[in-house]
Short mmCIF file of C-alpha atoms and ligand atoms in Angstrom, two decimals:
data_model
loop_
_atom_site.label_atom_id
_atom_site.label_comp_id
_atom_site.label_asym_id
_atom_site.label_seq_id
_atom_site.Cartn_x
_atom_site.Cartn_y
_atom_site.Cartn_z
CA UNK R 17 -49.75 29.76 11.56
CA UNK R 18 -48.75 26.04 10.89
CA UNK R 19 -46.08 25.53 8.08
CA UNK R 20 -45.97 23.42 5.69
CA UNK R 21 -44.46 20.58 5.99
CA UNK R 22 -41.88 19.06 3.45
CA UNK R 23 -40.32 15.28 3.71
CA UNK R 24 -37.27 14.27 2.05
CA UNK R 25 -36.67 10.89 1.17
CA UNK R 26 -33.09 9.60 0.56
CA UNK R 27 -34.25 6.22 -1.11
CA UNK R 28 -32.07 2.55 -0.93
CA UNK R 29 -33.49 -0.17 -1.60
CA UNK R 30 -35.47 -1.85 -4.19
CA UNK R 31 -38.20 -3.55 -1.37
CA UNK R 32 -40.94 -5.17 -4.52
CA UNK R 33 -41.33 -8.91 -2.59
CA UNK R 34 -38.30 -8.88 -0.91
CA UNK R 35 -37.70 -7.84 2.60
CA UNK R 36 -36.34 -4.93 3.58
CA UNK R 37 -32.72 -4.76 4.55
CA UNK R 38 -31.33 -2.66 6.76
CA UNK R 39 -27.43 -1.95 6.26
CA UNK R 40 -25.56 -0.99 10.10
CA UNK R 41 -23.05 1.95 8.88
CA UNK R 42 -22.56 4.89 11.00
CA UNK R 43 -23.06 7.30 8.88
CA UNK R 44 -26.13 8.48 6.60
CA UNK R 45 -25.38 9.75 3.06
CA UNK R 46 -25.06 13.35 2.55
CA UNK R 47 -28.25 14.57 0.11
CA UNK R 48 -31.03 14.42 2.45
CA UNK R 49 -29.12 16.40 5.27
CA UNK R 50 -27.61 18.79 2.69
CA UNK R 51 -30.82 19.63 1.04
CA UNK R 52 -32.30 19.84 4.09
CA UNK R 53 -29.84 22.37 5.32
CA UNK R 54 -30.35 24.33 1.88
CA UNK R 55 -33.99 24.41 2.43
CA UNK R 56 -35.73 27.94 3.41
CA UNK R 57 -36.77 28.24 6.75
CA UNK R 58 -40.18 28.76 5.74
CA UNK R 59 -40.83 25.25 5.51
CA UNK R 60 -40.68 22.27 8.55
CA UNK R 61 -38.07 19.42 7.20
CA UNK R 62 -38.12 15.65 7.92
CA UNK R 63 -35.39 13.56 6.33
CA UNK R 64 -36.53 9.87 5.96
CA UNK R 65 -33.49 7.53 5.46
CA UNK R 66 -34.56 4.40 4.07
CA UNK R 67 -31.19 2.33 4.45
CA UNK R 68 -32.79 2.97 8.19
CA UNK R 69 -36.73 2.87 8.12
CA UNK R 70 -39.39 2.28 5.75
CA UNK R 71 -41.21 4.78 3.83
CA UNK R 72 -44.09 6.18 6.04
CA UNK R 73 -46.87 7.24 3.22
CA UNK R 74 -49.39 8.39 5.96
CA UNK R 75 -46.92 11.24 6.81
CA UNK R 76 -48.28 14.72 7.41
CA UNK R 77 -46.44 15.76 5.02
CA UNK R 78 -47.26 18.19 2.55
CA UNK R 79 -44.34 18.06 -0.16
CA UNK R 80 -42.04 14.87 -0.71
CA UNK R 81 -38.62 15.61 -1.97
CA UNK R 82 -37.11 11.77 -3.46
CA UNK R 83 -33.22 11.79 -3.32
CA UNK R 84 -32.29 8.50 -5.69
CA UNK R 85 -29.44 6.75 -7.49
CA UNK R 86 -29.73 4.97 -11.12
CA UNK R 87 -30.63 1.16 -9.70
CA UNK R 88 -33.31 3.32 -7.49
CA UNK R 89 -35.49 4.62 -9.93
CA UNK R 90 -37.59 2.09 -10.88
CA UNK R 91 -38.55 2.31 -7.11
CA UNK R 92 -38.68 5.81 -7.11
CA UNK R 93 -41.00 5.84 -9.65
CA UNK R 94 -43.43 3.78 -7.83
CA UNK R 95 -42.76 5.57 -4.49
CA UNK R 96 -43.69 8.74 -6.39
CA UNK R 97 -46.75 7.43 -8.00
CA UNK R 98 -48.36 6.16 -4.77
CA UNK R 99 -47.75 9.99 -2.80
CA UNK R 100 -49.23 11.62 -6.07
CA UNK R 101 -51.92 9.32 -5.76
CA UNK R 102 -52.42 10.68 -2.00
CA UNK R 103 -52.50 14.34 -3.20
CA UNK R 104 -49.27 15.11 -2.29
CA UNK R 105 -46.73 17.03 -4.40
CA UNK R 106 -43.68 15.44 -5.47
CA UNK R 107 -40.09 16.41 -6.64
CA UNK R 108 -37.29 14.52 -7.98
CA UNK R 109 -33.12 14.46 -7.94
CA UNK R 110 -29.93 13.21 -7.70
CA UNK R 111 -27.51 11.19 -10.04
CA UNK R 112 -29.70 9.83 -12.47
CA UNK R 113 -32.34 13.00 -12.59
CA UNK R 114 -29.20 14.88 -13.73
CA UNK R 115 -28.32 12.66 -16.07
CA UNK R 116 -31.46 11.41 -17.61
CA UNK R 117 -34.03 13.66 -16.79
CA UNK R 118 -36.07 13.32 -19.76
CA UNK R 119 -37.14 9.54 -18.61
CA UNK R 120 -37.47 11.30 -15.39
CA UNK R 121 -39.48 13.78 -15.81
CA UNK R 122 -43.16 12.32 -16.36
CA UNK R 123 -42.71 10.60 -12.88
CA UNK R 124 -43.04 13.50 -10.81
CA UNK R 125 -44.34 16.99 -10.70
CA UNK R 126 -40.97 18.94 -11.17
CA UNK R 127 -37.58 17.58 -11.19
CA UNK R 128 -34.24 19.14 -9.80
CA UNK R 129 -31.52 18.39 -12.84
CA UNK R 130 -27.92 18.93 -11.70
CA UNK R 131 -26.62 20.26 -8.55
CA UNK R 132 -28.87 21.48 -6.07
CA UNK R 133 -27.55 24.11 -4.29
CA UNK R 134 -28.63 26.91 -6.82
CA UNK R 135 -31.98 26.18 -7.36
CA UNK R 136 -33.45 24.39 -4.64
CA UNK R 137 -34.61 27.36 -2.37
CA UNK R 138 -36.23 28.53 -5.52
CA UNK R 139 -37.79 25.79 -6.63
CA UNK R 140 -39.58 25.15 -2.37
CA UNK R 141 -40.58 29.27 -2.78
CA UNK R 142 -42.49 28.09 -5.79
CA UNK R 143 -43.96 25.01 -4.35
CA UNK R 144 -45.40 27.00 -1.60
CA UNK R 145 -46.65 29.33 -3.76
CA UNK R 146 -48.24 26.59 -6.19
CA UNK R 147 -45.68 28.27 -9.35
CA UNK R 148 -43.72 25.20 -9.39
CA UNK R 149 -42.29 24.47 -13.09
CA UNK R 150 -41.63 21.21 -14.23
CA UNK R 151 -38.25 21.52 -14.28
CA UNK R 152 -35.03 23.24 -12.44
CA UNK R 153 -32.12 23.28 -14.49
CA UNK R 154 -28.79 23.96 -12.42
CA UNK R 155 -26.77 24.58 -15.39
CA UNK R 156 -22.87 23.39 -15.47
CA UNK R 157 -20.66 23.66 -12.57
CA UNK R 158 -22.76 26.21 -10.23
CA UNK R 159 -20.77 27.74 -7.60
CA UNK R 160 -19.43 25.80 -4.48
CA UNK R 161 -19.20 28.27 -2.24
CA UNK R 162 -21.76 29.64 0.58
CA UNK R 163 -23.30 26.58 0.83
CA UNK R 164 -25.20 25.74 3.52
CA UNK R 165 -24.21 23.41 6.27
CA UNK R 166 -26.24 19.92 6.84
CA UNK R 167 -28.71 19.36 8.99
CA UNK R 168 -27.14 16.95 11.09
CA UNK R 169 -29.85 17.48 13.29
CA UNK R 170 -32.25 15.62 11.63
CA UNK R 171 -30.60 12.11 11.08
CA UNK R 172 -32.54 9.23 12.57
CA UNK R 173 -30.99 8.09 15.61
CA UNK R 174 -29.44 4.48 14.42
CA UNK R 175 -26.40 6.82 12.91
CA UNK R 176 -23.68 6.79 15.60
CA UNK R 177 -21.69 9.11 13.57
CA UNK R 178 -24.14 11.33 11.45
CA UNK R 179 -21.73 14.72 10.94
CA UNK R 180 -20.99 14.07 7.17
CA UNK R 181 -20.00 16.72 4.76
CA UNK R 182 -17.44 16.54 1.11
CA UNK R 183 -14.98 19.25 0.07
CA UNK R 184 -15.32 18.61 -3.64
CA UNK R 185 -16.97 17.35 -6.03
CA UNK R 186 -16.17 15.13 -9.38
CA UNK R 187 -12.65 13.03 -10.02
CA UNK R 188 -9.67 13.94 -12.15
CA UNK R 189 -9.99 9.73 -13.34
CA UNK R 190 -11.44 8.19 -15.98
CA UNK R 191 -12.42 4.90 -14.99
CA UNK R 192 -14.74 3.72 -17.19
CA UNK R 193 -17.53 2.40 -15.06
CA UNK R 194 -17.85 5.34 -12.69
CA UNK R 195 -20.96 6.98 -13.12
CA UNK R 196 -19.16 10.32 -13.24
CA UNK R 197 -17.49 9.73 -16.46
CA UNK R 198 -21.15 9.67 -18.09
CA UNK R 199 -21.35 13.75 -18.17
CA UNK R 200 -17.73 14.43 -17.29
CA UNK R 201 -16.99 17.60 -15.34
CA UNK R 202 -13.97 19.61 -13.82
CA UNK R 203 -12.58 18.28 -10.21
CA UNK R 204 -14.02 21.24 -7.98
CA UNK R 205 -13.14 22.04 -4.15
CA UNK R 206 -15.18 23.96 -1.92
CA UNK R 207 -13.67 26.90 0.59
CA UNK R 208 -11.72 25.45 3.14
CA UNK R 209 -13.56 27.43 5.73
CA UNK R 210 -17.29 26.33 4.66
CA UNK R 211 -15.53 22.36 5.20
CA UNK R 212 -14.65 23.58 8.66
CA UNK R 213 -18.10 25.35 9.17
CA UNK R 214 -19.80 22.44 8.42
CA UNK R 215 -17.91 20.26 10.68
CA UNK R 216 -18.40 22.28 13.45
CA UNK R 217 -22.05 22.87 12.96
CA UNK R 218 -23.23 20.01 15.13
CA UNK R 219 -24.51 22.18 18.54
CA UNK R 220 -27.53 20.51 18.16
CA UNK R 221 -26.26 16.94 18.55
CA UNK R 222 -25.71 14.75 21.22
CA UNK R 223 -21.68 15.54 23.04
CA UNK R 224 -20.67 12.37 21.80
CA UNK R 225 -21.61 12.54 18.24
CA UNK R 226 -20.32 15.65 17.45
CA UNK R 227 -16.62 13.51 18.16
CA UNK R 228 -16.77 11.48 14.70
CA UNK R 229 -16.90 12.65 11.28
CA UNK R 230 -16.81 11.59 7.56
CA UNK R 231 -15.64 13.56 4.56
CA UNK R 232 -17.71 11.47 2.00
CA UNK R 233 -16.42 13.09 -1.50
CA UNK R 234 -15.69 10.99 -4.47
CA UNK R 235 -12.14 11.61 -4.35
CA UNK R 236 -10.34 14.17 -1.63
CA UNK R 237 -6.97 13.65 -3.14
CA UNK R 238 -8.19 15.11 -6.83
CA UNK R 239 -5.81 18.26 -5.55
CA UNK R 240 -3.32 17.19 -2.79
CA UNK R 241 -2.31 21.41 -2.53
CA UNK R 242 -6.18 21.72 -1.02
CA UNK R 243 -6.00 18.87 0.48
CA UNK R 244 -3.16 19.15 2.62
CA UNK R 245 -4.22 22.44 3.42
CA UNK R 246 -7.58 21.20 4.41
CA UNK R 247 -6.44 18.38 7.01
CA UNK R 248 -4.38 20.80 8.64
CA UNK R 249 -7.08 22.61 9.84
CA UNK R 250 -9.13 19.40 10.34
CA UNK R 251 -6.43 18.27 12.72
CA UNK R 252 -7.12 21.43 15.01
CA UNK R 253 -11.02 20.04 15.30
CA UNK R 254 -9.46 17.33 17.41
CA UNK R 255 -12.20 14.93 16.16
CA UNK R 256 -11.57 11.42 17.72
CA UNK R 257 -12.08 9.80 14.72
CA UNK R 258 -13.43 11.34 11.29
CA UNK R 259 -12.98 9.04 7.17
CA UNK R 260 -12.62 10.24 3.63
CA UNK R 261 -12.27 8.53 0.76
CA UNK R 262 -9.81 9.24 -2.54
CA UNK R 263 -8.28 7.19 -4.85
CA UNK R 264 -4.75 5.23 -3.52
CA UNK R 265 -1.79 6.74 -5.84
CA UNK R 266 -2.44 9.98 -3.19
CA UNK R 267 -0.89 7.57 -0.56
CA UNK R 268 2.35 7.90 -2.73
CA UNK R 269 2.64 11.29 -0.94
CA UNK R 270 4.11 10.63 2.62
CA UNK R 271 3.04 14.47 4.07
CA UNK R 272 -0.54 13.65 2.52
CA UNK R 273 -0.36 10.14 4.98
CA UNK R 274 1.56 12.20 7.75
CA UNK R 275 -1.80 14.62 7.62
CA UNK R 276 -4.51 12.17 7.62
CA UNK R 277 -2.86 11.09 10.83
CA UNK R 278 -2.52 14.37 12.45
CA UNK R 279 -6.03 15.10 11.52
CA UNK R 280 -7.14 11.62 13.48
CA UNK R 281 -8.26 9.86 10.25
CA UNK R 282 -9.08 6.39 11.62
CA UNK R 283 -10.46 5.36 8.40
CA UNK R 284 -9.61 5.43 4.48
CA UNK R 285 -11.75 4.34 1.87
CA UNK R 286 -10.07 3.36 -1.40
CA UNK R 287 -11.15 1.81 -4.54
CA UNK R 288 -8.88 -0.79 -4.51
CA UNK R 289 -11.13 -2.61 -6.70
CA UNK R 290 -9.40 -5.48 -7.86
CA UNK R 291 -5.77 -7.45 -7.74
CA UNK R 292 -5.53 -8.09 -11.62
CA UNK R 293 -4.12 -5.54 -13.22
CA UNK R 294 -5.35 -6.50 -16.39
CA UNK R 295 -8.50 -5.95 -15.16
CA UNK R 296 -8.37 -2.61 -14.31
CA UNK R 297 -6.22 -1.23 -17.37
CA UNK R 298 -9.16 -2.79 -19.34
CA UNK R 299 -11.85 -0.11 -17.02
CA UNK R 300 -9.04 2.40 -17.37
CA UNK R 301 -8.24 2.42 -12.91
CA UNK R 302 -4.69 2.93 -14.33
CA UNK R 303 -3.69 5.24 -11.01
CA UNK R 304 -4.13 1.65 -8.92
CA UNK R 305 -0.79 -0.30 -9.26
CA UNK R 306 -1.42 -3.48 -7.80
CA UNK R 307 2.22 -3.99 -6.47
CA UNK R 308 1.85 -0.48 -4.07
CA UNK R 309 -1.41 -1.85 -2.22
CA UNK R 310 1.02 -3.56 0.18
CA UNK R 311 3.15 -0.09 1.17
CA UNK R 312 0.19 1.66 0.82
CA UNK R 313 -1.92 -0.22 3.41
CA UNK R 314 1.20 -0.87 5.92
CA UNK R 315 1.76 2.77 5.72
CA UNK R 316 -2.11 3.50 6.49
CA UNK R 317 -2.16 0.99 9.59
CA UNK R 318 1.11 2.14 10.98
CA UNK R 319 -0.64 5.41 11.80
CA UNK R 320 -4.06 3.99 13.13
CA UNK R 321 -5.75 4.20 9.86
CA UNK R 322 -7.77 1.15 8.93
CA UNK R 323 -8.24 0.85 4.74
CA UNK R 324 -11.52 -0.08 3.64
CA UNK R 325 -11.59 -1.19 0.16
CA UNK R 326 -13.46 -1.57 -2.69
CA UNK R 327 -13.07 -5.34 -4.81
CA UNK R 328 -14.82 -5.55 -7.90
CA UNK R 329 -15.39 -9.22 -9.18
CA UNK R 330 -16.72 -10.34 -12.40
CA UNK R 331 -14.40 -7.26 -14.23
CA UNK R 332 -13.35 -8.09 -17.47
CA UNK R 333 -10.17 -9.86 -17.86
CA UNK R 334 -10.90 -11.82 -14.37
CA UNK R 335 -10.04 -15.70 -14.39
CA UNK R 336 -10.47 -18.69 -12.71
CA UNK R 337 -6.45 -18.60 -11.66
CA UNK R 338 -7.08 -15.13 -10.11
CA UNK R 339 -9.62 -16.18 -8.34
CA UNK R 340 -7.99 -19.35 -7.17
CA UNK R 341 -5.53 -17.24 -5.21
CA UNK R 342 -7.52 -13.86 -4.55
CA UNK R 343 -7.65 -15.01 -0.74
CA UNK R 344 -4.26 -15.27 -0.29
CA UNK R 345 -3.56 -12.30 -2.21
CA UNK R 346 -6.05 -10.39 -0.16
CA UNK R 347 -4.18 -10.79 3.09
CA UNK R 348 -0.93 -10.33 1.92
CA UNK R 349 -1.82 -6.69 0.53
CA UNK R 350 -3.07 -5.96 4.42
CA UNK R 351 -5.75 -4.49 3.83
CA UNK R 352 -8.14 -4.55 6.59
CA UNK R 353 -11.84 -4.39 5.28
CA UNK R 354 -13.29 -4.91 2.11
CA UNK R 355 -16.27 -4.09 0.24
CA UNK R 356 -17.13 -6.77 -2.07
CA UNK R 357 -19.54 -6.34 -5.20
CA UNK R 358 -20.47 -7.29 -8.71
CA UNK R 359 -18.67 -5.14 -11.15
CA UNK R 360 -21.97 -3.04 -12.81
CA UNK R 361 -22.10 -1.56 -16.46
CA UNK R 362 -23.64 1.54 -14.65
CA UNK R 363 -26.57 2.59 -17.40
CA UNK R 364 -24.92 5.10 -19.75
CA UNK R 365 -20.77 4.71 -18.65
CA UNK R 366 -17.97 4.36 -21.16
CA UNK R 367 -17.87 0.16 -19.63
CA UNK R 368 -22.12 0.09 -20.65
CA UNK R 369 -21.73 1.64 -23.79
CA UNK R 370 -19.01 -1.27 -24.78
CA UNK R 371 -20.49 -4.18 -23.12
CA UNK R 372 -23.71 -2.91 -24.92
CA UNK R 373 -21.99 -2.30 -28.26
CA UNK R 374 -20.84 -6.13 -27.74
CA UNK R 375 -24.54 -7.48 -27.00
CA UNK R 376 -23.48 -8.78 -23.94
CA UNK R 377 -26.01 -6.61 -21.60
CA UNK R 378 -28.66 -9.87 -20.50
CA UNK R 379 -30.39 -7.82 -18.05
CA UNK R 380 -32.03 -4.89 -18.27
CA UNK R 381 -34.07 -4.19 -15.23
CA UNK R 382 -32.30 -1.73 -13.97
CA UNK R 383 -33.26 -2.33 -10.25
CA UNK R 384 -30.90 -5.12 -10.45
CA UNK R 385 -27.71 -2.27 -11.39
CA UNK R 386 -26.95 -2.16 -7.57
CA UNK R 387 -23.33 -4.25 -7.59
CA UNK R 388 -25.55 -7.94 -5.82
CA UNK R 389 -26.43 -8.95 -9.45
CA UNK R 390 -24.85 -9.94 -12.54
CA UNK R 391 -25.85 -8.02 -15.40
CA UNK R 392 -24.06 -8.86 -17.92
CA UNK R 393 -21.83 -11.79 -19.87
CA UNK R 394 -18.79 -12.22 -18.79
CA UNK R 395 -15.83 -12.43 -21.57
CA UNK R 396 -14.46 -15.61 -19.88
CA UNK R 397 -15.98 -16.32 -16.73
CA UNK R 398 -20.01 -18.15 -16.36
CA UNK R 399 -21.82 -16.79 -13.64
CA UNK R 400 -21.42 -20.06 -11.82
CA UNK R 401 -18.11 -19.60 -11.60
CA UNK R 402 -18.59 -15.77 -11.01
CA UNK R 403 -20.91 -16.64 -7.70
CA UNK R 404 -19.13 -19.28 -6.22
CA UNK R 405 -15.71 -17.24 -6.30
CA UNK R 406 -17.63 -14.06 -4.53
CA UNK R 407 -18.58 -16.62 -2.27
CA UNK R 408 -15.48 -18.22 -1.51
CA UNK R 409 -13.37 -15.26 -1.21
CA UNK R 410 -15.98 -13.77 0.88
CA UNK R 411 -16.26 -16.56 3.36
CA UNK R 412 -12.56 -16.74 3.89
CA UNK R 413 -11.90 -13.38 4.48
CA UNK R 414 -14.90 -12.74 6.84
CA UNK R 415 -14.52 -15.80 8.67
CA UNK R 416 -14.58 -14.91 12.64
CA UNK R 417 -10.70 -16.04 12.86
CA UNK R 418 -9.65 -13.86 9.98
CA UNK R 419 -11.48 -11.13 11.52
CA UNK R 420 -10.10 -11.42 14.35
CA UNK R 421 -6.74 -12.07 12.75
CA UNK R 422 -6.47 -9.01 10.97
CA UNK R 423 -7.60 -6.97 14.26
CA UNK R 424 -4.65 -8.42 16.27
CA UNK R 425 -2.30 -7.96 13.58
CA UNK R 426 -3.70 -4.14 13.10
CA UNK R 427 -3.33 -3.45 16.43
CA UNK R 428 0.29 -4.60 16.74
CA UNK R 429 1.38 -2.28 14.56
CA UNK R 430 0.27 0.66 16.79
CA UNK R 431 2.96 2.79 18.31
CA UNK R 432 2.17 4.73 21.02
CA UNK R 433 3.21 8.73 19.75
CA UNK R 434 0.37 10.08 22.33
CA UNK R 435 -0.89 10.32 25.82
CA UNK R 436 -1.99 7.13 27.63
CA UNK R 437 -5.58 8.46 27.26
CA UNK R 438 -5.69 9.16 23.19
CA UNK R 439 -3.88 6.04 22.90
CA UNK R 440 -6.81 4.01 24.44
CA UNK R 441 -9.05 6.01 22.74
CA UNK R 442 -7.59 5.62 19.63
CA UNK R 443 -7.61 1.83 20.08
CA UNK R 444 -11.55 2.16 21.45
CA UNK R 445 -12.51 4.21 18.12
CA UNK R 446 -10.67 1.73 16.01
CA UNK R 447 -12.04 -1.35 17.18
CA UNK R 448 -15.49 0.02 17.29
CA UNK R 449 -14.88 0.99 13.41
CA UNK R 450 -13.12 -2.09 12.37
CA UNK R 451 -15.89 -4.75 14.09
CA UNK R 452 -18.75 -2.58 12.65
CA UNK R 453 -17.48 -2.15 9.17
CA UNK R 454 -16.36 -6.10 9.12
CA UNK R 455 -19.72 -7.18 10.39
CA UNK R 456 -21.66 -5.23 8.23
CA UNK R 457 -19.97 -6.35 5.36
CA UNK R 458 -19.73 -10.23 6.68
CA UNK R 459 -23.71 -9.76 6.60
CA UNK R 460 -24.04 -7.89 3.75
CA UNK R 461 -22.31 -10.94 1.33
CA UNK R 462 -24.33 -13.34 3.22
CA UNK R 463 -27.83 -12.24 3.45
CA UNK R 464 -28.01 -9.40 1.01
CA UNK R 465 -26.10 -10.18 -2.30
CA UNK R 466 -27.71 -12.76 -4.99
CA UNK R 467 -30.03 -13.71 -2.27
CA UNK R 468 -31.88 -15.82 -5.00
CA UNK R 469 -28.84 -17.54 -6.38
CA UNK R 470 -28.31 -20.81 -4.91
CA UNK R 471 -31.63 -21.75 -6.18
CA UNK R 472 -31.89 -19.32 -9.38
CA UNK R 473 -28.92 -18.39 -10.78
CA UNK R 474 -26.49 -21.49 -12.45
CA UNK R 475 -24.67 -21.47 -16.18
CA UNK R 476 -27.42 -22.43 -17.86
CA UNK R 477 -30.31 -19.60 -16.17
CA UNK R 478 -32.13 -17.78 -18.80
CA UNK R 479 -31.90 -13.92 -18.07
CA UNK R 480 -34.76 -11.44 -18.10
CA UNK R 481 -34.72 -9.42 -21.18
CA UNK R 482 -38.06 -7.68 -19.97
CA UNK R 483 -37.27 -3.67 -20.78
CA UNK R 484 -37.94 -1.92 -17.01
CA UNK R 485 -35.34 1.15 -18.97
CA UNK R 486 -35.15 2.13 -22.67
CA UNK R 487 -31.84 1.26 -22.91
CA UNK R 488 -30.32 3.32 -25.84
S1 SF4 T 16 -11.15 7.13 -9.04
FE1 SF4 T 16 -13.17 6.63 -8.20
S2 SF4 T 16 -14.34 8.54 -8.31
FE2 SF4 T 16 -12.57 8.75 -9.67
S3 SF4 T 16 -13.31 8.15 -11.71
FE3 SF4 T 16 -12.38 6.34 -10.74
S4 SF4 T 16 -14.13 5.30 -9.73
FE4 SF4 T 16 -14.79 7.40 -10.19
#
């Protein structure tokens, strides 16, 4: 007998009348594999990625899972609407599900609140058997352990690196803006050996794509004791190049660095976030010292590793002066990429709550909470000035010669501690890294962010007020 067939969705973009972007990263986000890997066997899975292809509503599908972030739902919601409207049954989760599930809820025909793992097998049992509830409640803090590896299998092909996997889940910070800090929970790690299992369940991929990996948690270094124990059995997987991501004080640690090398990290990413430390005391990033981002990157590149950072601008106690010499302050730190956005009051954070409480929110559509708009009024900055200073830093530091600047620099700093062979290879991984990440992000400020503000956007623009959210 056929079975049925159920499509998961991991949503990006908000595509209304503008056209659709496509983002070149190696990697695809976890969700839509994970779930997929936590799904019964039962059921046929597709994963649909749509940072990679558009949404394909005459799919054979009989059951849509939608995977979605805060800024998404507005599009969820319509994506939902028009697969309902084709008979199709559809569930809901992720982030904002979890955290507002009530406005949720009406949008689909059950909704997964909280982490998945738990519930979800349940909840496709009773969605075969036409019992599905409205609602799947995954309580606080389920378990971490057993669970299932992703289905690497099933990433579209455009991911030249699709073996992703975390080792924990939450943050021991309490930056203000991070969406974790709405419902804050207990840093949690995962058995080593699942970690491992995951990262070697990749026999159904391609030889070569089972060679790069990506840890994607919020922050690895929440508990350096795991940690450390972690990348040393990592570094027996011999992977030529696998990232993760934590937050920089862990680079303080010099066996921490000494073990991302030995497990062939090639790249960190770090939410560097900003050079002003007034700034981030006033979001409470109070673990980022700007005077360490120098050692921290120069010890990072020494060992192959190339940084890729985070830079908020537009955060609160950001001026005109910093500005003025954020270039120049860029490439003395080192670091080697950046990822540049519009600081966000993400809907319902400590930083929302006061900007709110201030009545300086100006825009509410939520679709617009995605870091390429400005949603808010700055205490001291117009969004003219705002604008043209993402633009100017970003044009310096993507320039071709700067790119090209920083890769001859990097590369000058390699030692040679290997074999002829792993040394070339190293330097082949890197560059392929470094020019993709660079060029991706060189696009991404050109053709992606504010793409209507040259023409739109100026001190004097009158922002929508129309209410896409109940805010509060
Ligand atoms: S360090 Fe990163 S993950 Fe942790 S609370 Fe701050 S922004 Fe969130």
């Amino acid at each position: 007998m056929k079975k049925p067939k159920l499509l998961i969705i991991v949503l990006f973009q908000n595509l209304r009348d503008v056209p659709p972007y496509y983002p070149r990263i190696p990697s695809p986000p976890l969700s839509g594999l994970l779930l997929a890997g936590m799904t019964p066997p039962e059921v046929k899975v597709e994963v649909l990625h749509e940072m990679v292809r558009p949404i394909e509503y005459d799919t054979d599908a009989d059951y849509i899972a939608i995977s979605f972030m805060d800024y998404l739902a507005p599009h969820a919601y319509e994506v939902a609407a028009r697969f309902r409207a084709l008979g199709k049954t559809v569930v809901g989760g992720g982030k904002f599900a979890s955290t507002h599930p009530e406005e949720v809820q009406p949008h689909f025909d059950a909704i997964l609140v909280g982490e998945a793992q738990g519930v979800w097998p349940q909840m496709v049992r009773d969605m075969l058997a036409g019992t599905l509830k409205s609602r799947y409640d995954a309580g606080e803090m389920p378990s971490l352990e057993n669970i299932p590896a992703p289905r690497y299998d099933l990433a579209e092909k455009q991911f030249a690196a699709p073996v992703v996997t975390e080792a924990s889940r939450g943050c021991p910070h309490a930056c203000t803006y991070c969406q974790l800090n709405i419902r804050r929970q207990p840093y949690r790690t995962r058995p080593i050996a699942d970690v491992i299992r995951d990262l070697r369940s990749t026999g159904r991929l391609p030889w070569h794509k089972r060679k790069m990996a990506m840890v994607l948690d919020n922050n690895l270094g929440g508990n350096l004791a795991y940690t450390k124990a972690l990348l040393r059995e990592i570094a027996r997987l011999k992977f030529w190049g696998i990232g993760f991501q934590f937050s920089i004080e862990c680079l303080r640690d010099e066996e921490f660095v000494e073990l991302l090398a030995k497990a062939n990290c090639r790249m960190a990413f770090i939410g560097m976030e900003s050079l002003n430390q007034a700034s981030l005391a006033g979001v409470q990033k109070r673990q980022n010292k700007v005077e360490e981002y120098r050692e921290a990157f120069e010890k990072l590149a020494r060992r192959g590793i190339l940084s890729f950072t985070g830079l908020m601008f537009a955060l609160e106690e950001d001026t005109p002066e910093y500005y003025q010499t954020l270039p120049e302050q860029l490439a003395r730190t080192g670091a080697t990429v950046i990822l540049p956005s519009i600081s966000i009051p993400i809907y319902d954070t400590p930083w929302y709550q006061q900007v709110r409480a201030e009545g300086r929110i100006c825009d509410n559509d939520l679709s617009h909470y995605e870091g390429d708009h400005l949603v808010f009024r700055h205490r001291h900055l117009s969004p003219g000035e705002i604008f043209a200073a993402y633009r100017r830093v970003n044009r310096i530091f993507y320039s071709w010669k700067n790119i090209f600047k920083r890769w001859f620099r990097f590369v000058g700093k390699q030692s040679r501690r290997e074999s002829r062979s792993e040394y070339l290879l190293k330097l082949f991984i890197l560059t392929f890294i470094y020019f993709k990440l660079s060029i991706f992000q060189r696009h991404h400020a050109q053709a992606r962010v504010f793409p209507e503000l040259a023409s739109q956007r100026s001190d004097s623009m009158e922002y929508r007020t129309d209410m896409f959210h109940p805010v509060g």
